[in-house]
Amino acid sequence: LQLLITNYQLPNRQYEYAWYKKNFIFATLMILAACLGGTKAYVDHRLRTELDNSIKSLADKITIEYAEANTSLLGSVVISDLHLTAPDYTPVHIDTVTLYKAYQFYNPNALPEQAALALQGVLMPISDTAPPVPILLSAFGYAPYYLSPRELRGLGYTHVNADMHIEAKLRERRVLLSGTVNAHAWGEIRVSVELDKVPAPASLRTAAQQIQLATLMFSYTNKELVNRIFTLLAQRNKISLDNFKQALFTKLKSDLHQARISLDASVLASLQQFIQTPNKLTIHLQPNPPISINALFQASPKRLGLKITTLD
């Protein structure tokens, strides 16, 4: 009889132990979830408070409105339904702004080792205006190549719709920047920049004197925008499309010569190729040695190591 009682109680004790263990784990998880939820709610509240204070400080320059601002468990800051309105400028709407690993910016005395910013659904309408040709364009003889916002709308480009991604990586005192803008019907832009001798945040006021450009790449992939603009301008000037393209290249080449800007023959050939067949244009700069930002615009194309290509 004692053996039967013992054999009967053992399974019950094991069941009770398993039941208590399961409930303990569940309760612990619930407590952790509550703590994380409470912490996230507090962080989100602080984020919205700081964001609202920053918006108030810019109220006299730009109107900023948003629907929601919160943080993710991975440390990203997400702002939804953002509206930017400035006097005399077209309003901008952005579906989502995401700043990845935002906690790296909490230390004002150090640059983040890696940061990324994504803008989804950037929408900017094109105004229905036809202002006169800017004075500088007329003075330099580029009035025939001017296109007003109203003419762009006439081509069907009533707004700019784009997705953007920007990333920065810090390696000691060298910063690698890369960005992509997918503007859909307007084309795609890719940019990569390598900067050397980047100072600490405390010295950024004099950054232009210290930072050096090591490499730069700018690439534009056309999606019929340039073709349609060239066709419209040729019709407006009452000349054939081929004659318009040739006149544009001749004008550019003549102005470069008058400005005493000497370009390699391959650069000129690439410019002409893009005007004739506007598919993709890539501009490379690789000064050797690297050049300071202050001296960038005074340097010759040869000093900058300028190269232009039209191939993928």
C-alpha positions as MATLAB code, in Angstrom:
seq = 'LQLLITNYQLPNRQYEYAWYKKNFIFATLMILAACLGGTKAYVDHRLRTELDNSIKSLADKITIEYAEANTSLLGSVVISDLHLTAPDYTPVHIDTVTLYKAYQFYNPNALPEQAALALQGVLMPISDTAPPVPILLSAFGYAPYYLSPRELRGLGYTHVNADMHIEAKLRERRVLLSGTVNAHAWGEIRVSVELDKVPAPASLRTAAQQIQLATLMFSYTNKELVNRIFTLLAQRNKISLDNFKQALFTKLKSDLHQARISLDASVLASLQQFIQTPNKLTIHLQPNPPISINALFQASPKRLGLKITTLD';
ca = [
       0.000    0.000    0.000;
       2.819    2.437    0.885;
       4.466    1.699   -2.486;
       1.245    2.500   -4.298;
       0.872    5.818   -2.435;
       4.471    6.796   -3.212;
       4.123    5.986   -6.901;
       0.900    7.992   -7.022;
       2.305   11.159   -5.375;
       5.504   11.376   -7.437;
       3.857   12.319  -10.725;
       1.734   14.914   -8.933;
       4.831   16.546   -7.444;
       6.528   16.611  -10.854;
       3.428   18.172  -12.382;
       3.266   20.830   -9.667;
       6.952   21.642  -10.141;
       6.517   21.980  -13.899;
       3.416   24.131  -13.372;
       5.222   26.500  -10.972;
       8.231   26.679  -13.284;
       6.086   27.517  -16.297;
       4.172   30.213  -14.440;
       7.375   31.680  -12.997;
       8.857   32.046  -16.488;
       5.604   33.525  -17.771;
       5.417   35.999  -14.886;
       9.050   36.981  -15.406;
       8.437   37.594  -19.098;
       5.372   39.683  -18.284;
       7.380   41.792  -15.827;
      10.175   42.285  -18.375;
       7.645   43.218  -21.067;
       6.009   45.718  -18.718;
       9.390   47.226  -17.866;
      10.385   47.457  -21.513;
       6.990   48.863  -22.432;
       7.179   51.435  -19.681;
      10.727   52.394  -20.594;
       9.826   52.706  -24.283;
       6.760   54.802  -23.428;
       8.938   57.132  -21.343;
      11.575   57.372  -24.087;
       8.883   58.062  -26.707;
       7.426   60.773  -24.477;
      10.846   62.381  -24.041;
      11.436   62.147  -27.782;
       8.180   63.932  -28.613;
       8.886   66.569  -25.969;
      12.363   67.311  -27.326;
      11.063   67.238  -30.896;
       8.249   69.674  -30.067;
      10.715   72.012  -28.350;
      12.980   71.949  -31.403;
      10.007   72.658  -33.670;
       9.007   75.646  -31.543;
      12.509   77.107  -31.876;
      12.109   77.039  -35.686;
       8.510   78.255  -35.764;
       9.445   81.669  -37.189;
      11.322   80.078  -40.117;
       9.466   76.891  -40.967;
       6.253   75.112  -39.966;
       6.785   71.471  -39.003;
       3.961   69.045  -38.284;
       3.994   65.285  -37.736;
       1.512   62.574  -36.811;
       3.691   60.276  -34.670;
       7.232   59.984  -33.323;
       8.556   56.940  -31.510;
      11.558   54.687  -31.021;
      12.132   51.066  -31.945;
      13.641   48.397  -29.706;
      16.798   48.559  -31.860;
      17.320   52.235  -31.048;
      15.909   53.849  -34.191;
      13.815   57.027  -34.212;
      10.795   56.934  -36.519;
       8.727   60.011  -37.450;
       5.543   59.462  -39.455;
       3.525   61.773  -41.710;
       5.911   64.737  -41.595;
       4.916   68.069  -43.192;
       7.386   70.914  -43.803;
       6.174   74.357  -44.897;
       8.369   77.438  -45.335;
       7.424   80.877  -46.664;
       7.954   81.236  -50.432;
       8.820   77.540  -50.768;
       6.847   74.528  -51.946;
       5.577   72.417  -49.013;
       7.151   69.001  -48.526;
       5.460   65.859  -47.224;
       7.372   62.770  -46.044;
       5.594   59.532  -45.190;
       8.305   58.171  -42.871;
      11.650   59.415  -41.562;
      13.842   56.794  -39.894;
      17.092   57.585  -38.108;
      18.838   54.290  -37.392;
      20.846   53.800  -34.180;
      19.895   57.246  -32.941;
      21.436   56.578  -29.533;
      24.862   57.202  -31.098;
      24.008   60.915  -31.298;
      23.483   61.256  -27.546;
      27.177   62.029  -27.025;
      27.729   65.538  -28.477;
      31.503   65.192  -28.194;
      31.867   62.223  -30.550;
      30.790   61.406  -34.067;
      28.779   58.184  -34.509;
      30.737   55.263  -35.959;
      27.881   54.369  -38.280;
      24.597   56.148  -38.952;
      21.844   55.867  -41.510;
      18.826   57.992  -42.425;
      15.937   56.820  -44.596;
      13.142   58.983  -46.022;
      10.218   57.127  -47.539;
       7.569   58.814  -49.685;
       9.034   62.304  -50.088;
       6.416   64.304  -51.981;
       6.960   67.847  -53.265;
       4.523   69.419  -55.748;
       5.792   71.421  -58.723;
       4.312   74.920  -58.732;
       2.197   76.038  -61.675;
       4.258   79.169  -62.350;
       6.257   80.495  -65.287;
       8.728   83.034  -63.883;
      10.965   84.943  -66.305;
      14.341   83.549  -67.252;
      16.856   84.217  -64.440;
      19.153   87.139  -65.205;
      22.346   85.078  -65.004;
      21.030   82.499  -67.485;
      20.105   85.248  -69.913;
      23.448   86.998  -69.444;
      25.387   83.823  -70.293;
      23.160   82.952  -73.248;
      21.292   80.001  -71.732;
      17.776   81.424  -72.051;
      16.901   78.935  -74.850;
      17.655   76.086  -72.421;
      15.551   77.374  -69.519;
      12.515   75.328  -68.491;
       9.861   76.806  -66.195;
       7.919   74.816  -63.557;
       4.751   75.254  -65.625;
       6.440   73.653  -68.621;
       7.512   70.738  -66.421;
       3.916   70.277  -65.327;
       2.922   70.314  -68.983;
       5.196   67.299  -69.494;
       3.353   65.443  -66.724;
       5.861   66.116  -63.924;
       3.408   67.649  -61.450;
       5.338   66.614  -58.350;
       8.554   65.038  -57.151;
       8.091   61.646  -55.498;
      11.251   60.068  -54.077;
      12.720   57.634  -51.569;
      16.094   58.487  -50.032;
      18.718   56.599  -48.064;
      21.839   58.198  -46.583;
      24.570   56.347  -44.694;
      27.745   57.486  -42.961;
      30.646   55.412  -41.618;
      33.483   56.731  -39.482;
      36.916   55.095  -39.615;
      39.280   56.965  -37.297;
      39.306   60.445  -38.910;
      37.925   59.338  -42.273;
      34.198   59.487  -43.086;
      32.526   57.516  -45.866;
      29.217   59.008  -47.012;
      26.838   57.348  -49.443;
      23.377   58.252  -50.577;
      20.714   57.085  -52.995;
      17.735   59.062  -54.264;
      15.187   57.083  -56.238;
      13.007   59.799  -57.743;
      11.128   57.325  -59.937;
      10.060   59.201  -63.117;
      12.734   61.837  -62.491;
      15.556   59.301  -62.448;
      17.934   57.933  -59.843;
      20.888   59.627  -58.165;
      23.745   57.913  -56.349;
      26.452   59.789  -54.439;
      29.461   58.552  -52.490;
      32.018   60.777  -50.781;
      35.163   59.959  -48.831;
      36.366   62.706  -46.483;
      39.683   62.709  -44.673;
      40.912   64.492  -41.525;
      37.394   64.983  -40.145;
      37.637   66.799  -36.766;
      35.706   66.158  -33.587;
      32.265   67.820  -33.257;
      33.730   70.560  -31.075;
      35.902   71.707  -34.004;
      33.265   71.534  -36.756;
      33.109   75.340  -37.028;
      36.496   75.290  -38.688;
      35.841   72.015  -40.486;
      36.156   73.482  -43.989;
      39.777   74.369  -43.232;
      40.630   70.847  -42.072;
      38.414   68.352  -43.923;
      39.871   67.031  -47.152;
      38.082   65.467  -50.092;
      39.593   62.091  -50.988;
      37.053   60.813  -53.516;
      33.635   61.768  -54.858;
      31.293   59.912  -57.185;
      28.025   61.338  -58.525;
      25.858   59.234  -60.799;
      22.566   60.098  -62.495;
      20.443   57.515  -64.322;
      17.894   59.085  -66.633;
      14.347   57.732  -66.976;
      13.077   59.709  -69.993;
      13.118   63.068  -68.157;
      16.089   64.520  -70.086;
      14.792   63.154  -73.389;
      11.410   64.823  -72.911;
      12.991   68.117  -71.844;
      15.300   68.172  -74.863;
      12.369   67.438  -77.175;
      10.279   70.262  -75.673;
      13.132   72.782  -75.851;
      13.872   71.842  -79.466;
      10.223   72.387  -80.380;
      10.135   75.701  -78.519;
      13.236   76.908  -80.364;
      11.812   75.578  -83.652;
      14.800   73.412  -84.545;
      15.277   69.682  -84.932;
      16.228   67.585  -81.909;
      19.630   66.706  -83.412;
      20.425   70.368  -84.116;
      19.346   71.307  -80.588;
      21.687   68.735  -79.033;
      24.587   69.836  -81.209;
      23.960   73.513  -80.367;
      23.876   72.719  -76.642;
      27.190   70.869  -76.734;
      28.813   73.597  -78.864;
      27.620   76.233  -76.379;
      29.007   74.304  -73.380;
      32.343   73.677  -75.092;
      32.692   77.337  -76.104;
      31.876   78.619  -72.605;
      34.386   76.247  -71.017;
      37.062   77.482  -73.427;
      36.256   81.141  -72.703;
      36.390   80.454  -68.969;
      39.819   78.853  -69.531;
      38.671   75.591  -68.039;
      40.738   72.849  -69.621;
      39.009   69.475  -69.788;
      40.420   66.182  -70.932;
      39.216   65.025  -74.345;
      37.557   61.990  -72.781;
      35.510   64.269  -70.484;
      34.231   66.298  -73.425;
      33.462   63.124  -75.351;
      31.422   61.771  -72.425;
      29.469   65.032  -72.128;
      28.665   64.916  -75.811;
      27.682   61.254  -75.560;
      25.262   61.944  -72.703;
      23.657   64.839  -74.584;
      23.228   62.639  -77.658;
      22.024   59.587  -75.710;
      21.023   60.622  -72.173;
      21.025   57.342  -70.285;
      23.552   57.515  -67.439;
      26.181   60.069  -66.431;
      28.804   59.456  -63.734;
      31.208   62.110  -62.447;
      34.333   61.014  -60.559;
      36.649   63.244  -58.506;
      39.807   61.798  -56.976;
      42.348   64.521  -56.160;
      45.866   63.296  -55.464;
      46.743   64.276  -52.812;
      43.319   64.955  -51.187;
      42.264   68.604  -51.260;
      40.677   70.742  -48.525;
      37.044   71.789  -48.878;
      38.050   75.470  -48.917;
      40.267   74.966  -51.968;
      37.856   72.668  -53.793;
      36.163   75.261  -56.000;
      39.396   77.023  -56.912;
      41.148   73.872  -58.103;
      41.466   72.901  -61.761;
      39.699   69.783  -63.138;
      43.112   68.157  -63.554;
      43.983   68.797  -59.895;
      40.655   67.237  -58.919;
      41.241   64.168  -61.061;
      37.971   64.750  -62.919;
      36.594   61.867  -64.977;
      33.176   61.520  -66.602;
      31.709   58.296  -67.941;
      28.392   57.329  -69.546;
      28.591   53.565  -69.067;
      26.890   51.442  -66.389;
];
